[in-house]
Amino acid sequence: MGSRKDQGGTDQCLDLIRGAQKKILEVPFASNYLAVQQKLDETRECTTQVKALKRKVNEVKHLKGQTPEGQKVVGEYSVLEDQALQKKRCLETLFYVTEVENLLQNAQSDFEERAMYLTKRKLVFDSMHREEALKASSRMHRDCVYAMRSTWSWLGQVTQCLEIHMKNAGEYHQFFHEVQFIHEDMQTFLGLLNNSKMRAHLQPTKPEIMIQYFKDITNRLLDYQARVEDLGQRSTLVHPIYLRKDPPVYPLRAKCLVEYSNPEISLSPGDACIVLDNSDADKWQIRKSDGTEADVPGVVLVIPPPDRKAVHENQKLKDQLVINWDTTLKRLCTQLTQYFTNSIKETPSIDMKSLSAPQKAELMKLMNEVVQILRPNSHDDKNFQVLMSSVTNFRKILSQFKPGDRDARNSSVQKWQTNGKVMLLYKDFLTYGKSYKDDVSSSRGQEQLMVNTEQGHMFESKAYFERVLPVIDVDVNSKEAILTNFKADMIINERHNAKRPVPPPRRKRQSRQASLVPSSENLRDLQDVLEEIKPFTIVGVIDPKSKQKLSVFQAMSQGILDLSQGTFTNPSTGEIMTIPEAIHKGFILADFSENLTNGDSHDGFNPMRNMLDTRVYPVSGVIDPRTGEWIRVRQAVNAGILNPKTGKYRNIVTGEEVDFLEAIQNGYLVVDPSAVGDLSENGVYTFVDLVDASFKVNGVIDPNSGEEISLKRAIMDGVVDITNSIYRNPNTGETMSLEEALKQGLIKAQPATATDVDKGIDIITIKQLQVKRQKFVPGDDKMLGRLDNVDGWKPDQNQLLFDKVRSLLDPDSITVIDPSDNSPMTLTEAFEKSVINFSKGEFHLPNGEVLTLEQAAARNFIDPEVLKDLLEVYNQSSLGDLCKKGKFDPETGLVTDPQTGTTMSLESAIAQKLVDPHQIFIYDVPSQKIMSLQQAIEEGKYNLSSGKYVHPKTGELLTLTEAEKAGIVKCSIDPDERCKVAKTLERLNKLMDTTVKSAPSPFSDGKISLEEAIQTGVLNLQKGQFTDPVTGEVMTLADAIKEQKLDPAAASHLIKALDKLSLKEMMEDLNYDPETGLLAPGNSSRPMSMEEALKQGLICPENVFLVDKVNGRITTLGNLIDEGRFDPKDGTYINPNTGEKLTLAEAIEQGLIEPSILEEDFIDTSMTLKDLIDSGKVNPRSTNFVAPNDVKMSLRDALANGFLTLNSKVKLDPRSGCVQLASDEEVVKALLDVRESSDWLQTVEQTLGTNDKASQKLENLKQQTEDYQVLQDDILKHEGEVKTSIKQAEELIENNRTVDKKDDGAQQLQKLKFNTADLKVRFNDASTETEGRCRRFGKMSADLEDFYGNLQDLDQWLDQAIELSEEYQASDEDIEVQFTNYKEFVDELQAKETEMANAFKIADGFRDEAQVCQISLSV
């Protein structure tokens, strides 16, 4: 009863503890302040309950003591306490983080309170503004509003900065938080490996359980590895936030987050600076790259990653994980040793006798793998000794029966098949561990380091760091890991080519008594795999059909030899074999001698030196079928098991015979499994060879004292028996083979070289059966002998081309300009500092800008003569050079052997390593750079499969000949031509910006700069020619500018620059006398000829520009010299028209050449009137406008009359200062014609408007009539011109009806329309009026003349009538006579009265006409 009660109390206590565990685990995590606080309270409540359980646990412990039940309760309670504390710690951490939420909430409240306070704040004074200051007041208010917007916007940017800082702080905390947890997890895992359960001897178990166990352990470590690798990636992104308060002693770099400016400094996002002082959290003192120092808010700056602490912590985790892998490996190795021992003991022998041949071979190989892979470092591992004994017996059983025809299906077979999976999982575990350790080791290496000495000298080193970890062992007896935490030493090694530095010894070997174990199984690999990379040259190929020797080129062109695939094809049978196999069978003739001609030659293609990569796997032992033991090769030969002549292995028990390779596959020959892992591996030839292996002995371990002695003494003491190849203990008589002693390290030796063997000192030779796996490595004429075994580094293409530069030039005596400080540096220094990349023809600036070598010369970093020498190196390696040598046909794209005439495609030649595309260069015109053929292929410029060049604009495939004609590529690199271009650009760059886009690109739809136009040949300044990129038309530079093929602004700058490089400038600078042809430079004591100046380099004739008036083009002095038109000896010019010799002064005077380049002769310098006024070049109040008809008027009148608008294109005459139209505009011409007609018509109207009365004097009236007639004649004379002007204007108006009304041209048209209509009406009115006046005044003149004639006649008649009346009155004639006389007189008087009435009528009519005329004139 009592025991059941006690048991019930224990179970109840366990239930309470597990319930509490579940409750704690179910408390979720949260992310916000209130939720985290709530969960923390819950956890604290649970923790209180946990403490309450402590009393019950103590009661159980008191009652149960050290019983399993009591220990279980105590253990579960310990887990509960740990879980409670862990959960509480995590939540407290989250709570501390979420408290920032309150800070942000307070900041948000502060924002709103300030905004509301400032909104409600009362004015403290009333503003007083005069009416005239209202504008200034309004501006001040507007500026204040804008400033307020900017201030709140700035606070928004500061908030963004805070968000970034908060993100950085979070990432910092998260990183180190995870580092802490994963470190604890790995420590816990190590504790698990060392507990008593894991150290206990493994009991027999099922293979499925072992498989799951191995999977769990592997997955656990892989999970750690994934977490550590994730932290590794994040470690370089962690910001060192602690440096914001605790800056280091070294300069601290920072980066600006937002746009910031104050009166002292301005920063843009991303700008880097140096932090001088950040002791004040609010203000940091910084220095920009330009040297400016100022204080800025610390919040706008961020200290960029990486954080050294984060990187260091991650490295510690990596090293700790290496410890975990190694410790786990030791533990699993021991457990697996015990497991296989148990499995062998549990396997009935009868079940093995029904195995088939494949099953038997697999089981034999499995046994060999178990022995090889599980072999420990120590010689006294009892577990392994037991395993070896079991394996030996097991192999004996397997070797002494013949296999069956069918696979066995019993339980033992199935178990061992599953055991194979267990071994496979262990091998995977080994691979994972080794791969990770290799990755960790390689990550410590550095290719190049910048080392700063105490004296302040800076130099580069190829040293690498190696962290030397102590060896981790597991004690054989206690099974505990000796070391579970690491403490490493840091070793700095200097990297040397082709030789790995030997690290310091990890621990000193202790003197020990050598133990010779009787079993010959106790072997340790001295070197499991020997690798030899041996260069050789294929000197010929045997044609299996004709048995004739072919050259390498012929064999490749016929498809027999394929170096790229490493194969030989028998044309008779179609059989394909590897090149090593073909060498073995005599189909390929190979010469392994050194110093043979390698690769290309001038006459043809010499054989390339290739490499034969041979991996040698020594056979560790031979299975003796009689005993199942491993025996030596010599013993196996003596016993008849191995037959070196036939290459057979014979089972002397069963009589079976197989070749060596099959014996390895069946497990009778013990070798590294990777030797025959995949016999079908592409390109690998595997065979077995019995060789005499020689070793140079450095020392022998004396089995008595454990000390190291010489080979000579070991032979004298009987320790080493050279004759019988035995190592023995003279005291005990124990022996082992020399090979075994070598493998166990009892004989310290290394493979002997041919020189060592020839000397014969300290050499031992043993018979060794070797598995050789040979692989063909295609040769590279520059790479052989230059491999670095440390990290596989190979010299890059830049190094190779620099070597070629070195072979042609002296790079230590040739200098260029260092772009970092503008000081001279040698080519070698430029190469070492990566300023010049020779393989790409690039020059690198400190700001990251990359220039071509020509651009570098144009910017004065490289002297043109140095550039010329460098370009010659490229020219000698150009594709054009191959064409000249007959090795490449640019038309067909085929590579040709000049010796045999055999051809193959360039693609095949590259694949077969006959042609190295990295070291063949072309000049790519679209990119204006030298590039290798490989780069052209990679960038899609050259289509390797078709052997054609790709047109960059159309994508059309062109032969290289066609592409060169199209100006897309240049196969040869002309140093002289490229230097001329560089010199020209060098001078132009000093005078203008040549990078401005100025001309259409011939290779795309965009534009190219002036520099690119010159480099691509679109613009040839020396010849004054421009090639239209679209049509290909070649025109003069003047025509190109005129037709606006060049951007007008760029053309203007170009002409101005050329004028500064003109003949006129040269004559002024060098005091050149055009009369005598002599010049007197300032540093010359005597006058010299032009020829002498050219030789001394005082004049560069290719860059002395002038205008050739004969053909109207810009040319150079060098061009005139080349054409024979200028003789530099005497300075004379040859007149091309007459052949006459002239002095330069006479040529200039006669207008044959123009020494200066005048902008107005080539460039339309017009601009809008508005721009002209805004530029201050004209004053609209005082400047006159000269119309196309040479009429001068003020600008105001011109604008008022519509002859000009503010947007009219005009020119400023520099001589008169008057403004002129840039071109004849139809509207302006029409306006002027209408204006001219209107002005003439105005004089007519003025004449008509004189308002003179019709004169009553006949002479005056006649004059008036004549004046009007002259006016009418003038109108008739101008009628045609006026009507033509009106007609043209109306047609112009009609044709421009669609012009936008907002356009200035529309305003001019409207003006023209109005003026034309006005002119038309006025002209018609004037014409009609003049015609009417002529008619009216003519009639009035005729009437007045008739009136005066009649009046005169009447006056004469009255005089006569008065006289006659007086006469009749005094007459004394008779009455009849008097009556008759009077009657006649009365009759005449009555007739005259009618005449007088007519005259009066005429007078009345004239009066009426005069009145009408007066009225019309007044109107």
Coordinates of N, CA and C in Angstrom, one line a residue, residues 229-319:
E229 N 25.8 29.9 -41.7 CA 26.0 30.5 -43.0 C 25.1 31.7 -43.2
D230 N 23.9 31.6 -42.8 CA 23.0 32.8 -42.9 C 23.5 33.9 -42.0
L231 N 24.0 33.6 -40.9 CA 24.6 34.7 -40.1 C 25.9 35.3 -40.7
G232 N 26.6 34.4 -41.4 CA 27.8 34.9 -42.2 C 27.4 35.9 -43.2
Q233 N 26.3 35.6 -44.0 CA 25.9 36.6 -45.0 C 25.4 37.9 -44.4
R234 N 24.8 37.8 -43.2 CA 24.3 39.0 -42.6 C 25.4 39.7 -41.8
S235 N 26.4 39.0 -41.5 CA 27.5 39.7 -40.7 C 28.1 40.9 -41.4
T236 N 28.2 40.8 -42.7 CA 28.8 41.9 -43.5 C 27.9 43.1 -43.7
L237 N 26.6 42.9 -43.2 CA 25.6 43.9 -43.4 C 25.2 44.6 -42.1
V238 N 25.8 44.1 -41.0 CA 25.5 44.7 -39.7 C 26.2 46.0 -39.5
H239 N 25.5 47.0 -39.1 CA 26.1 48.3 -38.9 C 26.7 48.4 -37.5
P240 N 27.9 48.9 -37.4 CA 28.5 49.0 -36.1 C 28.0 50.2 -35.3
I241 N 26.8 50.0 -34.7 CA 26.1 51.1 -34.1 C 26.8 51.6 -32.8
Y242 N 27.6 50.7 -32.2 CA 28.3 51.1 -31.0 C 29.3 52.2 -31.2
L243 N 29.8 52.3 -32.5 CA 30.8 53.3 -32.8 C 30.2 54.7 -32.8
R244 N 28.9 54.8 -32.8 CA 28.3 56.1 -32.7 C 28.6 56.8 -31.3
K245 N 28.8 56.0 -30.3 CA 29.1 56.5 -29.0 C 30.5 56.2 -28.5
D246 N 31.1 55.2 -29.1 CA 32.5 54.8 -28.7 C 33.3 54.7 -29.9
P247 N 33.8 55.8 -30.5 CA 34.5 55.8 -31.8 C 35.9 55.1 -31.6
P248 N 36.4 54.5 -32.6 CA 37.7 53.9 -32.5 C 38.8 54.9 -32.7
V249 N 40.1 54.5 -32.6 CA 41.2 55.4 -32.7 C 41.5 55.7 -34.2
Y250 N 41.1 54.8 -35.1 CA 41.3 55.0 -36.5 C 40.2 55.8 -37.1
P251 N 40.5 56.4 -38.3 CA 39.5 57.3 -38.9 C 38.2 56.5 -39.1
L252 N 37.1 57.2 -38.8 CA 35.8 56.5 -38.9 C 35.0 57.1 -40.1
R253 N 34.6 56.3 -41.0 CA 33.9 56.7 -42.2 C 32.4 56.7 -41.9
A254 N 31.7 57.6 -42.5 CA 30.2 57.7 -42.4 C 29.6 58.1 -43.7
K255 N 28.3 57.9 -43.8 CA 27.6 58.2 -45.1 C 26.4 59.0 -44.7
C256 N 26.1 59.9 -45.6 CA 24.9 60.8 -45.4 C 23.7 60.1 -45.9
L257 N 22.6 60.2 -45.1 CA 21.3 59.5 -45.5 C 20.4 60.4 -46.3
V258 N 20.4 61.7 -46.1 CA 19.5 62.6 -46.8 C 20.2 63.8 -47.2
E259 N 19.5 64.7 -48.0 CA 20.1 65.9 -48.4 C 20.2 66.9 -47.2
Y260 N 21.4 67.4 -47.0 CA 21.5 68.3 -45.8 C 22.5 69.4 -46.2
S261 N 22.2 70.6 -45.8 CA 23.1 71.8 -46.1 C 22.9 72.8 -45.0
N262 N 24.0 73.5 -44.7 CA 24.1 74.6 -43.8 C 25.1 75.6 -44.4
P263 N 25.3 76.8 -43.9 CA 26.2 77.7 -44.5 C 27.6 77.2 -44.7
E264 N 28.0 76.2 -43.9 CA 29.4 75.7 -44.0 C 29.6 74.5 -44.9
I265 N 28.5 73.7 -45.1 CA 28.7 72.4 -45.8 C 27.4 72.0 -46.4
S266 N 27.5 71.2 -47.4 CA 26.3 70.6 -48.1 C 26.6 69.1 -48.3
L267 N 25.6 68.3 -48.1 CA 25.8 66.8 -48.2 C 24.6 66.3 -49.1
S268 N 24.9 65.3 -49.9 CA 23.8 64.7 -50.7 C 23.7 63.2 -50.2
P269 N 22.6 62.6 -50.4 CA 22.4 61.2 -50.0 C 23.5 60.3 -50.6
G270 N 24.2 59.6 -49.7 CA 25.3 58.7 -50.2 C 26.6 59.3 -50.1
D271 N 26.8 60.6 -49.8 CA 28.1 61.2 -49.7 C 28.8 60.6 -48.5
A272 N 30.1 60.3 -48.8 CA 31.0 59.8 -47.7 C 31.8 60.9 -47.1
C273 N 32.1 60.7 -45.8 CA 32.8 61.7 -45.1 C 33.6 61.0 -43.9
I274 N 34.5 61.7 -43.3 CA 35.3 61.2 -42.2 C 34.7 61.9 -40.9
V275 N 34.5 61.1 -39.9 CA 34.0 61.6 -38.6 C 35.2 62.0 -37.8
L276 N 35.3 63.2 -37.5 CA 36.4 63.7 -36.7 C 36.1 63.7 -35.2
D277 N 34.9 63.9 -34.8 CA 34.5 64.0 -33.4 C 33.0 63.7 -33.3
N278 N 32.6 62.7 -32.6 CA 31.2 62.4 -32.4 C 30.9 62.2 -30.9
S279 N 31.7 62.9 -30.1 CA 31.5 62.9 -28.6 C 30.1 63.5 -28.3
D280 N 29.7 64.5 -29.1 CA 28.4 65.1 -28.9 C 27.4 64.4 -29.7
A281 N 26.4 63.7 -29.1 CA 25.5 62.9 -29.9 C 24.7 63.7 -30.9
D282 N 24.5 65.0 -30.6 CA 23.6 65.9 -31.4 C 24.4 66.4 -32.6
K283 N 25.7 66.7 -32.4 CA 26.5 67.3 -33.5 C 27.8 66.5 -33.7
W284 N 28.0 66.1 -34.9 CA 29.2 65.4 -35.2 C 30.1 66.3 -36.1
Q285 N 31.4 66.3 -35.8 CA 32.3 67.1 -36.6 C 32.8 66.1 -37.7
I286 N 32.7 66.6 -39.0 CA 33.1 65.7 -40.1 C 33.9 66.4 -41.0
R287 N 34.6 65.7 -41.9 CA 35.4 66.2 -43.0 C 34.9 65.5 -44.3
K288 N 34.6 66.3 -45.3 CA 34.2 65.8 -46.6 C 35.5 65.4 -47.4
S289 N 35.3 64.8 -48.6 CA 36.4 64.4 -49.4 C 37.2 65.6 -50.0
D290 N 36.5 66.7 -50.1 CA 37.1 67.9 -50.6 C 37.8 68.7 -49.5
G291 N 37.9 68.2 -48.3 CA 38.5 68.9 -47.2 C 37.7 69.8 -46.3
T292 N 36.4 70.0 -46.7 CA 35.5 70.8 -45.9 C 35.2 70.2 -44.6
E293 N 35.3 71.0 -43.5 CA 35.0 70.5 -42.2 C 33.9 71.3 -41.6
A294 N 32.9 70.6 -40.9 CA 31.8 71.3 -40.3 C 31.1 70.4 -39.3
D295 N 30.2 71.0 -38.5 CA 29.3 70.2 -37.6 C 28.0 69.9 -38.3
V296 N 27.6 68.7 -38.2 CA 26.3 68.3 -38.8 C 25.5 67.4 -37.7
P297 N 24.2 67.3 -37.8 CA 23.5 66.5 -36.9 C 23.9 65.0 -37.1
G298 N 24.1 64.4 -36.0 CA 24.5 63.0 -36.1 C 23.4 62.1 -36.7
V299 N 22.2 62.5 -36.6 CA 21.1 61.6 -37.0 C 21.1 61.5 -38.5
V300 N 21.7 62.4 -39.3 CA 21.7 62.3 -40.7 C 22.8 61.4 -41.3
L301 N 23.7 60.9 -40.3 CA 24.8 60.1 -40.7 C 24.7 58.7 -40.2
V302 N 25.2 57.8 -41.0 CA 25.2 56.4 -40.6 C 26.6 55.9 -40.9
I303 N 27.0 55.0 -39.9 CA 28.3 54.4 -40.1 C 28.1 53.1 -40.8
P304 N 28.6 53.0 -42.0 CA 28.3 51.8 -42.9 C 28.9 50.5 -42.4
P305 N 28.3 49.4 -42.8 CA 28.9 48.1 -42.4 C 30.2 47.9 -43.2
P306 N 31.0 46.8 -42.9 CA 30.7 45.8 -41.9 C 31.1 46.2 -40.5
D307 N 30.5 45.4 -39.5 CA 30.9 45.5 -38.1 C 31.9 44.4 -37.8
R308 N 33.1 44.8 -37.4 CA 34.2 43.8 -37.1 C 33.7 42.8 -36.1
K309 N 33.0 43.3 -35.1 CA 32.6 42.3 -34.0 C 31.6 41.3 -34.6
A310 N 30.7 41.7 -35.5 CA 29.8 40.7 -36.1 C 30.6 39.7 -36.9
V311 N 31.5 40.2 -37.7 CA 32.3 39.3 -38.5 C 33.1 38.3 -37.6
H312 N 33.7 38.9 -36.6 CA 34.5 38.0 -35.7 C 33.6 37.0 -35.0
E313 N 32.4 37.4 -34.5 CA 31.5 36.4 -33.9 C 31.1 35.3 -34.8
N314 N 30.9 35.7 -36.1 CA 30.5 34.7 -37.0 C 31.7 33.7 -37.3
Q315 N 32.9 34.3 -37.3 CA 34.0 33.4 -37.5 C 34.2 32.4 -36.3
K316 N 33.9 32.9 -35.1 CA 34.0 32.1 -33.9 C 32.9 31.0 -34.0
L317 N 31.7 31.3 -34.5 CA 30.7 30.3 -34.7 C 31.2 29.2 -35.7
K318 N 31.8 29.7 -36.8 CA 32.3 28.7 -37.8 C 33.3 27.8 -37.2
D319 N 34.2 28.4 -36.4 CA 35.2 27.5 -35.8 C 34.6 26.6 -34.8

